[in-house]
mmCIF file of C-alpha atoms and ligand atoms in Angstrom:
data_model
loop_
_atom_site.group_PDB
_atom_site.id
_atom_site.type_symbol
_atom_site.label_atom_id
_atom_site.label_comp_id
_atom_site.label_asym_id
_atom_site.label_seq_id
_atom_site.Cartn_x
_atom_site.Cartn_y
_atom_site.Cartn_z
ATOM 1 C CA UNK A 145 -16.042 -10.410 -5.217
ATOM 2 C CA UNK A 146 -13.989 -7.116 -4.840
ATOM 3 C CA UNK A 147 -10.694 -7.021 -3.737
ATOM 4 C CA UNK A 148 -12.279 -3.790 -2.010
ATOM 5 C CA UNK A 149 -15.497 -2.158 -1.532
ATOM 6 C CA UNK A 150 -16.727 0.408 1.341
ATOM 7 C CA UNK A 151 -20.231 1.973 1.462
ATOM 8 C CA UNK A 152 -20.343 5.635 2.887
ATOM 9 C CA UNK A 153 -16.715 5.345 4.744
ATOM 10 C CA UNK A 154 -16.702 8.034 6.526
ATOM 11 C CA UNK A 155 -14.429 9.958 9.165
ATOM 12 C CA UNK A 156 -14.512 13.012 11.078
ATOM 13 C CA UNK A 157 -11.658 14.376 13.680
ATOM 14 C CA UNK A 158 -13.867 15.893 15.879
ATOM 15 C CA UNK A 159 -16.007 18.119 14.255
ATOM 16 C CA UNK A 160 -13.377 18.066 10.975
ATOM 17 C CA UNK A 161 -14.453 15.611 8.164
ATOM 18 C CA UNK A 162 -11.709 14.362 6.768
ATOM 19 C CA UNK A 163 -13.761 11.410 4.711
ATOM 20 C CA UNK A 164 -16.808 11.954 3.561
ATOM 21 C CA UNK A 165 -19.215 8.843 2.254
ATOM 22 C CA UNK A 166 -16.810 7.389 0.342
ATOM 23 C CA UNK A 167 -17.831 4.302 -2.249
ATOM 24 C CA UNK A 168 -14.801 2.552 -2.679
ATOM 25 C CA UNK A 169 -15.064 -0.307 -5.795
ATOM 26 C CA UNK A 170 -12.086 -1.956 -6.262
ATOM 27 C CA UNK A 171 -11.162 -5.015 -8.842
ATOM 28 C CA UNK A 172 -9.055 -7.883 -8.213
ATOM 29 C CA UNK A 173 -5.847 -7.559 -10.261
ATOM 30 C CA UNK A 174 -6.133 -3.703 -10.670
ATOM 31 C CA UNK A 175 -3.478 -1.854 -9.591
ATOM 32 C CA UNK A 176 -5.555 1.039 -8.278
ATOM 33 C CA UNK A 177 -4.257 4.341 -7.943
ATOM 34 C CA UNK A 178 -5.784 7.152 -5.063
ATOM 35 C CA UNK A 179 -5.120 9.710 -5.972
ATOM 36 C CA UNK A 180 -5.721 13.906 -4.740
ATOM 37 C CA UNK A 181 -3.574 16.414 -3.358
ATOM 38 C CA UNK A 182 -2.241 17.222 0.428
ATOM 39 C CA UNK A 183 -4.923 17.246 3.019
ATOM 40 C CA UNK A 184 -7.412 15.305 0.741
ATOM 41 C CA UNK A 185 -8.130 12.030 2.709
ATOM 42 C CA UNK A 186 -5.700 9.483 1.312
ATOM 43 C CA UNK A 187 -4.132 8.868 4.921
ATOM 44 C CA UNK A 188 -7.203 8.510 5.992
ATOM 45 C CA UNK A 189 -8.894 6.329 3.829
ATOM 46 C CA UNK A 190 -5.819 4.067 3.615
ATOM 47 C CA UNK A 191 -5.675 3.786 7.904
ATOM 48 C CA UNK A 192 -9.436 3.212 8.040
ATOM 49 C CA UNK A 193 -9.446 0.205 5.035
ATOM 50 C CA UNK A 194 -6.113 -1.386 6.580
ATOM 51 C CA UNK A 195 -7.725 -1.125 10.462
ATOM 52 C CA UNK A 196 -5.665 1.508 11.712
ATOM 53 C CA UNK A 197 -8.161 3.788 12.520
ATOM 54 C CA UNK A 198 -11.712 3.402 13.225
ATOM 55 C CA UNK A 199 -14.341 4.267 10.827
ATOM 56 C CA UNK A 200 -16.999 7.118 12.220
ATOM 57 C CA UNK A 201 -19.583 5.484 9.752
ATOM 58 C CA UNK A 202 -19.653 3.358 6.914
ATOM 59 C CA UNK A 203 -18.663 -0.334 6.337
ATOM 60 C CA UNK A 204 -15.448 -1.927 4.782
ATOM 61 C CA UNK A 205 -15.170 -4.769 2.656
ATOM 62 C CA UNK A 206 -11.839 -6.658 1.784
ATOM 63 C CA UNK A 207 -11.656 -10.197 -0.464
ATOM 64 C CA UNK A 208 -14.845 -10.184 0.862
ATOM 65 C CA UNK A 209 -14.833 -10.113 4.749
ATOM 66 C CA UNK A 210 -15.490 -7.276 7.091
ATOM 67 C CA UNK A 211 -11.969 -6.628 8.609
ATOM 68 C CA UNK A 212 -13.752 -4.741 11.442
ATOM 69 C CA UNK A 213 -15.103 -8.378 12.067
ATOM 70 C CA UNK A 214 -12.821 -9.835 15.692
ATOM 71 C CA UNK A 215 -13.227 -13.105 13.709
ATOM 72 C CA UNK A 216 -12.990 -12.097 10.125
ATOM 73 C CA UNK A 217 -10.315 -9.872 10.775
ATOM 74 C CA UNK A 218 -7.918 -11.769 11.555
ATOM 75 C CA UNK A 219 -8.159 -13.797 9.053
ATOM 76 C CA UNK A 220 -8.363 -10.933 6.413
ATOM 77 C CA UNK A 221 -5.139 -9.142 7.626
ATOM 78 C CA UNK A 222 -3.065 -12.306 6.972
ATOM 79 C CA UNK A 223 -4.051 -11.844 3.389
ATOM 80 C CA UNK A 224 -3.147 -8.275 2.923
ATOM 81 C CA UNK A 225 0.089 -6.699 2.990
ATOM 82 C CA UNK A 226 0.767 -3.127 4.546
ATOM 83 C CA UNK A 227 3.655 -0.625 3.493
ATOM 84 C CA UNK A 228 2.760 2.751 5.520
ATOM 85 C CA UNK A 229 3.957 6.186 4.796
ATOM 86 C CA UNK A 230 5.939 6.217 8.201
ATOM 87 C CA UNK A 231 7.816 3.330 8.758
ATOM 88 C CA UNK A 232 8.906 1.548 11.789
ATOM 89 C CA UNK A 233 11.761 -0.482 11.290
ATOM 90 C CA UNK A 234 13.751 -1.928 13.819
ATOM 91 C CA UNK A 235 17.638 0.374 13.772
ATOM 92 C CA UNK A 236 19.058 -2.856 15.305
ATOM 93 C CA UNK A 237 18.580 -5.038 12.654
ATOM 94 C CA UNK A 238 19.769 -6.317 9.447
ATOM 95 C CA UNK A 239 17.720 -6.463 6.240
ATOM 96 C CA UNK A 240 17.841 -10.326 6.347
ATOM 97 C CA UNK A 241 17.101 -10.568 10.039
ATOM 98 C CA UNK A 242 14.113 -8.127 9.795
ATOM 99 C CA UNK A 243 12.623 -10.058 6.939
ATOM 100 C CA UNK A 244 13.554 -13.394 8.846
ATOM 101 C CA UNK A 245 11.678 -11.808 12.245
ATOM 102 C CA UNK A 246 8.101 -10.795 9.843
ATOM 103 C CA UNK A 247 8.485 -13.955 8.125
ATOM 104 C CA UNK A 248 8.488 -15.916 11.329
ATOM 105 C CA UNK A 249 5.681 -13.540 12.804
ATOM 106 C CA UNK A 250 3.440 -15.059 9.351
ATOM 107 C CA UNK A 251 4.621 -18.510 10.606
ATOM 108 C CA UNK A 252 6.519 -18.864 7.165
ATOM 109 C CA UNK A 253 9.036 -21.914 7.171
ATOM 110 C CA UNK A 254 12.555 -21.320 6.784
ATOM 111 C CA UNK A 255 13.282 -22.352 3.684
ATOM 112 C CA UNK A 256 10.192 -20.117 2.314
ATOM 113 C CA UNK A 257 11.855 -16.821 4.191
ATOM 114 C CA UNK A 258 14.913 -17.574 2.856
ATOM 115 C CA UNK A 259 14.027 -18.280 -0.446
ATOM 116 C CA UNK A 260 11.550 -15.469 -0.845
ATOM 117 C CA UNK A 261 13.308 -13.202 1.083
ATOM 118 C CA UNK A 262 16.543 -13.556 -1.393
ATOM 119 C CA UNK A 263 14.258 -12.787 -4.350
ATOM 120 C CA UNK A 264 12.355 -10.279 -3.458
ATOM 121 C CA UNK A 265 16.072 -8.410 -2.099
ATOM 122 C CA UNK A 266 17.484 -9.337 -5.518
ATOM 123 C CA UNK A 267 13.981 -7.977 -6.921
ATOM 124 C CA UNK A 268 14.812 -4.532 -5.461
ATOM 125 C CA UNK A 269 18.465 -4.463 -5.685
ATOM 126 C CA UNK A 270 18.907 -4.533 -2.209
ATOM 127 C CA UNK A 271 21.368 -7.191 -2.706
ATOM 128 C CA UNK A 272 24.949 -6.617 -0.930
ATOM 129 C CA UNK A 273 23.369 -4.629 1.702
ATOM 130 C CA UNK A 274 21.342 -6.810 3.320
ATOM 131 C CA UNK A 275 24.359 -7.736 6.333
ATOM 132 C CA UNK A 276 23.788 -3.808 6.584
ATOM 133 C CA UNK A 277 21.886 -2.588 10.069
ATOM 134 C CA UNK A 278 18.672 -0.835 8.699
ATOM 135 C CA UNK A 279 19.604 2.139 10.456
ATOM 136 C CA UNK A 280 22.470 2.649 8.225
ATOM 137 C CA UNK A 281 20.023 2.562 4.798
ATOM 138 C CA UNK A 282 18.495 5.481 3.037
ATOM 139 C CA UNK A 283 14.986 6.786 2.710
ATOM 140 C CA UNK A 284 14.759 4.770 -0.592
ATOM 141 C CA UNK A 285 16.447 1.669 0.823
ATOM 142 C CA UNK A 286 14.116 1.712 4.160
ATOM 143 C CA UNK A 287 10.775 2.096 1.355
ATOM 144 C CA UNK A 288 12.159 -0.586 -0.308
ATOM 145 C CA UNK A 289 12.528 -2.828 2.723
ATOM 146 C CA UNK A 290 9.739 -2.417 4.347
ATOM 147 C CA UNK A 291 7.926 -3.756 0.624
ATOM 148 C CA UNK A 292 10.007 -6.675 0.541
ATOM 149 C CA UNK A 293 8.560 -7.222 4.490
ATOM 150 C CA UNK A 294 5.176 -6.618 2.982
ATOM 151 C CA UNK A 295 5.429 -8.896 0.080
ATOM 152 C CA UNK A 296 6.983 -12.300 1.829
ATOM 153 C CA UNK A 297 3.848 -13.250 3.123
ATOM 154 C CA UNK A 298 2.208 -13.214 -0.606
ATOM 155 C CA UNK A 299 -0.816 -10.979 0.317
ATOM 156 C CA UNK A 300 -3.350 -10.871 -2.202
ATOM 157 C CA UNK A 301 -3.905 -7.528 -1.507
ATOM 158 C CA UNK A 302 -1.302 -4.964 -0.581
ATOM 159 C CA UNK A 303 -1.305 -1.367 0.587
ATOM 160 C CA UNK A 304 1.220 1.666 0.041
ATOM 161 C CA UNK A 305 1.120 5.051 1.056
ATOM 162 C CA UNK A 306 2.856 7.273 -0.811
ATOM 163 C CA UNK A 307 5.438 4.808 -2.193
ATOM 164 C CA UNK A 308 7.128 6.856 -4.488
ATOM 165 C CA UNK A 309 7.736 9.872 -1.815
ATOM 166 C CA UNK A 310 11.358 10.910 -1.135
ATOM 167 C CA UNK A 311 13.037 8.636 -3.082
ATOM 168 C CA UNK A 312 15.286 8.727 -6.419
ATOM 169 C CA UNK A 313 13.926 7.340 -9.818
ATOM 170 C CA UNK A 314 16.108 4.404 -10.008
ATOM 171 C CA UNK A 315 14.080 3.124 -6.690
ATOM 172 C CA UNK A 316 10.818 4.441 -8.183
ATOM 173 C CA UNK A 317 11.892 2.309 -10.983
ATOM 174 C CA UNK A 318 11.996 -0.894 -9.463
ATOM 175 C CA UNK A 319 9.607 -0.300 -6.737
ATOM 176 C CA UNK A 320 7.221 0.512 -9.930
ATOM 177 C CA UNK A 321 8.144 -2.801 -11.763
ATOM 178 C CA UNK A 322 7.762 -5.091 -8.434
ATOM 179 C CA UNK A 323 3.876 -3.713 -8.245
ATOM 180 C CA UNK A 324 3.090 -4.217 -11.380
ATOM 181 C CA UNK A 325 4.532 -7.687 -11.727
ATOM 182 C CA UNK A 326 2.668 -8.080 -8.857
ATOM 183 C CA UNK A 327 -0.778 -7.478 -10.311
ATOM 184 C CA UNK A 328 -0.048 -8.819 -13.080
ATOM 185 C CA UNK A 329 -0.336 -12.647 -11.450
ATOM 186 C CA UNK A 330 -3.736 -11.902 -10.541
ATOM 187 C CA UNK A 331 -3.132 -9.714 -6.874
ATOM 188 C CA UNK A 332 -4.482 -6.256 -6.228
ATOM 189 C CA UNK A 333 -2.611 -2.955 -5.231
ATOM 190 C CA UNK A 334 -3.680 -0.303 -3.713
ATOM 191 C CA UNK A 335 -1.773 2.977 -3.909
ATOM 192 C CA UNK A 336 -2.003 6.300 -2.547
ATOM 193 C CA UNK A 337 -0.044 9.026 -4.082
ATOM 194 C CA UNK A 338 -0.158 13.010 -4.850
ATOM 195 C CA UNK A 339 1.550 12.570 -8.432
ATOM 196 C CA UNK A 340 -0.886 12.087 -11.409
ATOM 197 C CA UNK A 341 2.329 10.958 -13.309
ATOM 198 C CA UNK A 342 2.410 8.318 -11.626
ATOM 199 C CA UNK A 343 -1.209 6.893 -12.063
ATOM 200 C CA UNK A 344 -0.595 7.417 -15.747
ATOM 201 C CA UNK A 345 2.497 5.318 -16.072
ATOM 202 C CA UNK A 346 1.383 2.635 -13.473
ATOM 203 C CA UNK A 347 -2.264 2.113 -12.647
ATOM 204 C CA UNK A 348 -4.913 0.338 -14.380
ATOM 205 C CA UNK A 349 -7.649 1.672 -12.104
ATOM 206 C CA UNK A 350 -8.008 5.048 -9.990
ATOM 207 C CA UNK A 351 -10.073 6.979 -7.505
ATOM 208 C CA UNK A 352 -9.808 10.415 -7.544
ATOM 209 C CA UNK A 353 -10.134 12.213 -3.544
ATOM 210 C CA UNK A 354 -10.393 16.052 -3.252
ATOM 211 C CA UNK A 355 -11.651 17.278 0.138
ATOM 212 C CA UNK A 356 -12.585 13.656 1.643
ATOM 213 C CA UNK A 357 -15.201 12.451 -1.062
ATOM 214 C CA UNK A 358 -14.613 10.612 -4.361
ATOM 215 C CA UNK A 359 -14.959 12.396 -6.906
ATOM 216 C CA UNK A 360 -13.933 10.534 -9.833
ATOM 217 C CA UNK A 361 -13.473 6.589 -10.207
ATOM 218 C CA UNK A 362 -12.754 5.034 -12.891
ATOM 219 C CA UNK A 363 -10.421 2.712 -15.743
ATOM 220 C CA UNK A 364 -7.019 4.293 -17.371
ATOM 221 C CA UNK A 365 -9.116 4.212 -20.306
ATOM 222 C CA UNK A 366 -12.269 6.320 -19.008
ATOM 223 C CA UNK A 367 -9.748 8.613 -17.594
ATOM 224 C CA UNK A 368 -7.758 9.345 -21.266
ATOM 225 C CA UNK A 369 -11.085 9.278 -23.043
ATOM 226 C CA UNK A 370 -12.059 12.071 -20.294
ATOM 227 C CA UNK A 371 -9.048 14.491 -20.210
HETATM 228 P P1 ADP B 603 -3.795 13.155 2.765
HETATM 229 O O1 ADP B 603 -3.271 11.808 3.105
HETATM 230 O O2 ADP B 603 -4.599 13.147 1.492
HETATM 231 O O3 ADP B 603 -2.728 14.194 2.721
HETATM 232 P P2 ADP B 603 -5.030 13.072 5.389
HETATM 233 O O4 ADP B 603 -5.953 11.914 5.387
HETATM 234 O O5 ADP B 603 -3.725 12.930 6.048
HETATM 235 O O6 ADP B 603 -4.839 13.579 3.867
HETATM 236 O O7 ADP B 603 -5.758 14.332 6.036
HETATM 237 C C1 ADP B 603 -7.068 14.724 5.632
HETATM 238 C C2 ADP B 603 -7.501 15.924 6.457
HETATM 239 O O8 ADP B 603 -7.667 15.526 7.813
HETATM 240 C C3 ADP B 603 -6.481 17.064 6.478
HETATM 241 O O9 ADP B 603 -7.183 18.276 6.473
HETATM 242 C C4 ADP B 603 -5.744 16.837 7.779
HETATM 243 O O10 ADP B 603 -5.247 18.057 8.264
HETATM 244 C C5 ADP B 603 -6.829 16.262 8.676
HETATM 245 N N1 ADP B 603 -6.292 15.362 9.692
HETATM 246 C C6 ADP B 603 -5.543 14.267 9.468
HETATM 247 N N2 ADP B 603 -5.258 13.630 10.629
HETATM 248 C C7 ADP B 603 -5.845 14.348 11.603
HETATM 249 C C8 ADP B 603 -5.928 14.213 13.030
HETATM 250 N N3 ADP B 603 -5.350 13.182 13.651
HETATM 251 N N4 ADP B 603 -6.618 15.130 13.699
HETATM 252 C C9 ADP B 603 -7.214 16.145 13.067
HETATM 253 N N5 ADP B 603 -7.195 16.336 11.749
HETATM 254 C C10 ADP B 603 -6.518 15.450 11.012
HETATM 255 P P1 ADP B 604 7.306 14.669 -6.737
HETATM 256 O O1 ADP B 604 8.662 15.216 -6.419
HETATM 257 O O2 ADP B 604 6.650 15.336 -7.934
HETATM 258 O O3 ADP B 604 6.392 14.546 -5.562
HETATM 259 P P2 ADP B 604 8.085 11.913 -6.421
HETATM 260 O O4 ADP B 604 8.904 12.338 -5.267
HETATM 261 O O5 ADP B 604 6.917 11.033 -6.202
HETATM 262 O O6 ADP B 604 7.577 13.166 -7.264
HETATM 263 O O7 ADP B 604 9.042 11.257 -7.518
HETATM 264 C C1 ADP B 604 10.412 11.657 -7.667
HETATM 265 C C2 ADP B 604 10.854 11.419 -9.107
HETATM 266 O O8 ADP B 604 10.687 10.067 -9.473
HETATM 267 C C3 ADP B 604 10.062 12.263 -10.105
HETATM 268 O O9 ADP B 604 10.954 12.796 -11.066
HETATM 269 C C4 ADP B 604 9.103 11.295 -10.739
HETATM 270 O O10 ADP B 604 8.849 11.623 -12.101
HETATM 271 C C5 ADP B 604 9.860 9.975 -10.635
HETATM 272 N N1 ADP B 604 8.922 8.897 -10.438
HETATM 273 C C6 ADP B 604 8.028 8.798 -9.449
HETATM 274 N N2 ADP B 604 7.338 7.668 -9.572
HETATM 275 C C7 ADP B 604 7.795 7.049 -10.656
HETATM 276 C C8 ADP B 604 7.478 5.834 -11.316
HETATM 277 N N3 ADP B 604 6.536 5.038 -10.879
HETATM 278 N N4 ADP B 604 8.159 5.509 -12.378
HETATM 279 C C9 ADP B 604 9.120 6.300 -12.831
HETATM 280 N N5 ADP B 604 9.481 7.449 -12.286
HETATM 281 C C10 ADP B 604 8.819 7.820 -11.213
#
């Protein structure tokens, strides 16, 4: 089964089409890169497969279920993970209380939050900072956050726009080492981004997206063999 497949995905804003008939073919375990510049369709795609915005046409397919589905759905978005390009955190909070609050929203136990929660702050050196209101952090910090709040649940398949935006290479660094641990016990990532750097260095997999259709998808390897 693939982690995620979509047949013609399609989307137009009004009489704009953003996405056009998109095959999507995604393996579990890859950590698969979309990539194409500004304007291209990442957003777009990544909304549509994560059931923030509505498909004109086409079908989506994650671990197998239609998360379109009222019943399948549900069940399919406690198994993935999304970090979006915006985030919403809550100013009021502290690191450790907002990962307590999404932990307890995943009915996670307390001793599971906790533990995680430490690890996965410790992962990202966010450690020291996390009595610190979330309004106080950085750009970097808040990215880095909001994938520790994506990762406590253990999705098996996790999202990320733009990741790597706006922040400093020390926090690319680790945010770069987290996803590929992460794949490499058998979950899938999907990542948009605008960098081809960055698909070279950390994908295994990529789709390539120039005005809203696919136009290239294929291994690391195929791509060096290509270029
Ligand atoms: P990317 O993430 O690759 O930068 P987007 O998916 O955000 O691309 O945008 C794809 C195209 O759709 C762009 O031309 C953008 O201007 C357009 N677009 C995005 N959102 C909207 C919207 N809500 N209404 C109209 N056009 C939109
Ligand atoms: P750009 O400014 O080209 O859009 P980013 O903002 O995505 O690039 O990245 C900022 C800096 O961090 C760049 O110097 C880039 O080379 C580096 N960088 C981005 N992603 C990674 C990564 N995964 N590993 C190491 N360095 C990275």
């Amino acid at each position: 089964t693939p982690a995620i497949q979509t047949r013609e995905l399609t989307k137009y804003y009004n009489d704009f089409q953003a996405v056009n008939n998109v095959n999507l073919y995604v393996e579990p375990g890859s950590l698969y890169g979309f990539l194409g510049p500004n304007g291209a369709g990442k957003s777009t795609t990544i909304k549509m497969l994560t059931g923030i915005l509505k498909p004109t046409s086409g079908a989506v397919e994650l671990l197998g279920g239609d998360p379109w589905d009222a019943a399948q759905g549900i069940e399919i978005k406690k198994r993935i993970g999304v970090v979006p390009e915006d985030l919403a955190l809550f100013d009021n909070l502290t690191a450790r209380e907002y990962l307590a609050f999404v932990g307890r929203m995943h009915s996670l136990d307390k001793a599971t939050i906790v533990s995680r929660g430490e690890e996965l702050l410790t992962l990202l050196k966010l450690e020291g900072v996390e009595k610190k209101l979330t309004v106080e952090y950085s750009h970097g910090m808040k990215k880095k956050l909001a994938l520790a709040a994506a990762l406590l649940p253990n999705p098996s398949l996790l999202f990320l726009d733009e990741p790597f935006e706006g922040v400093d290479v020390v926090t690319a660094r680790s945010i770069r080492d987290l996803l590929m641990d992460y794949v490499a016990n058998g979950s899938t990532v999907f990542v948009t981004t605008h960098v081809m750097e960055i698909v070279e260095r950390i994908c295994t997999h990529v789709g390539i997206i120039a005005n809203g259709q696919l136009v290239e998808q294929c291994s690391l390897e195929e791509l060096r063999a290509k270029t």
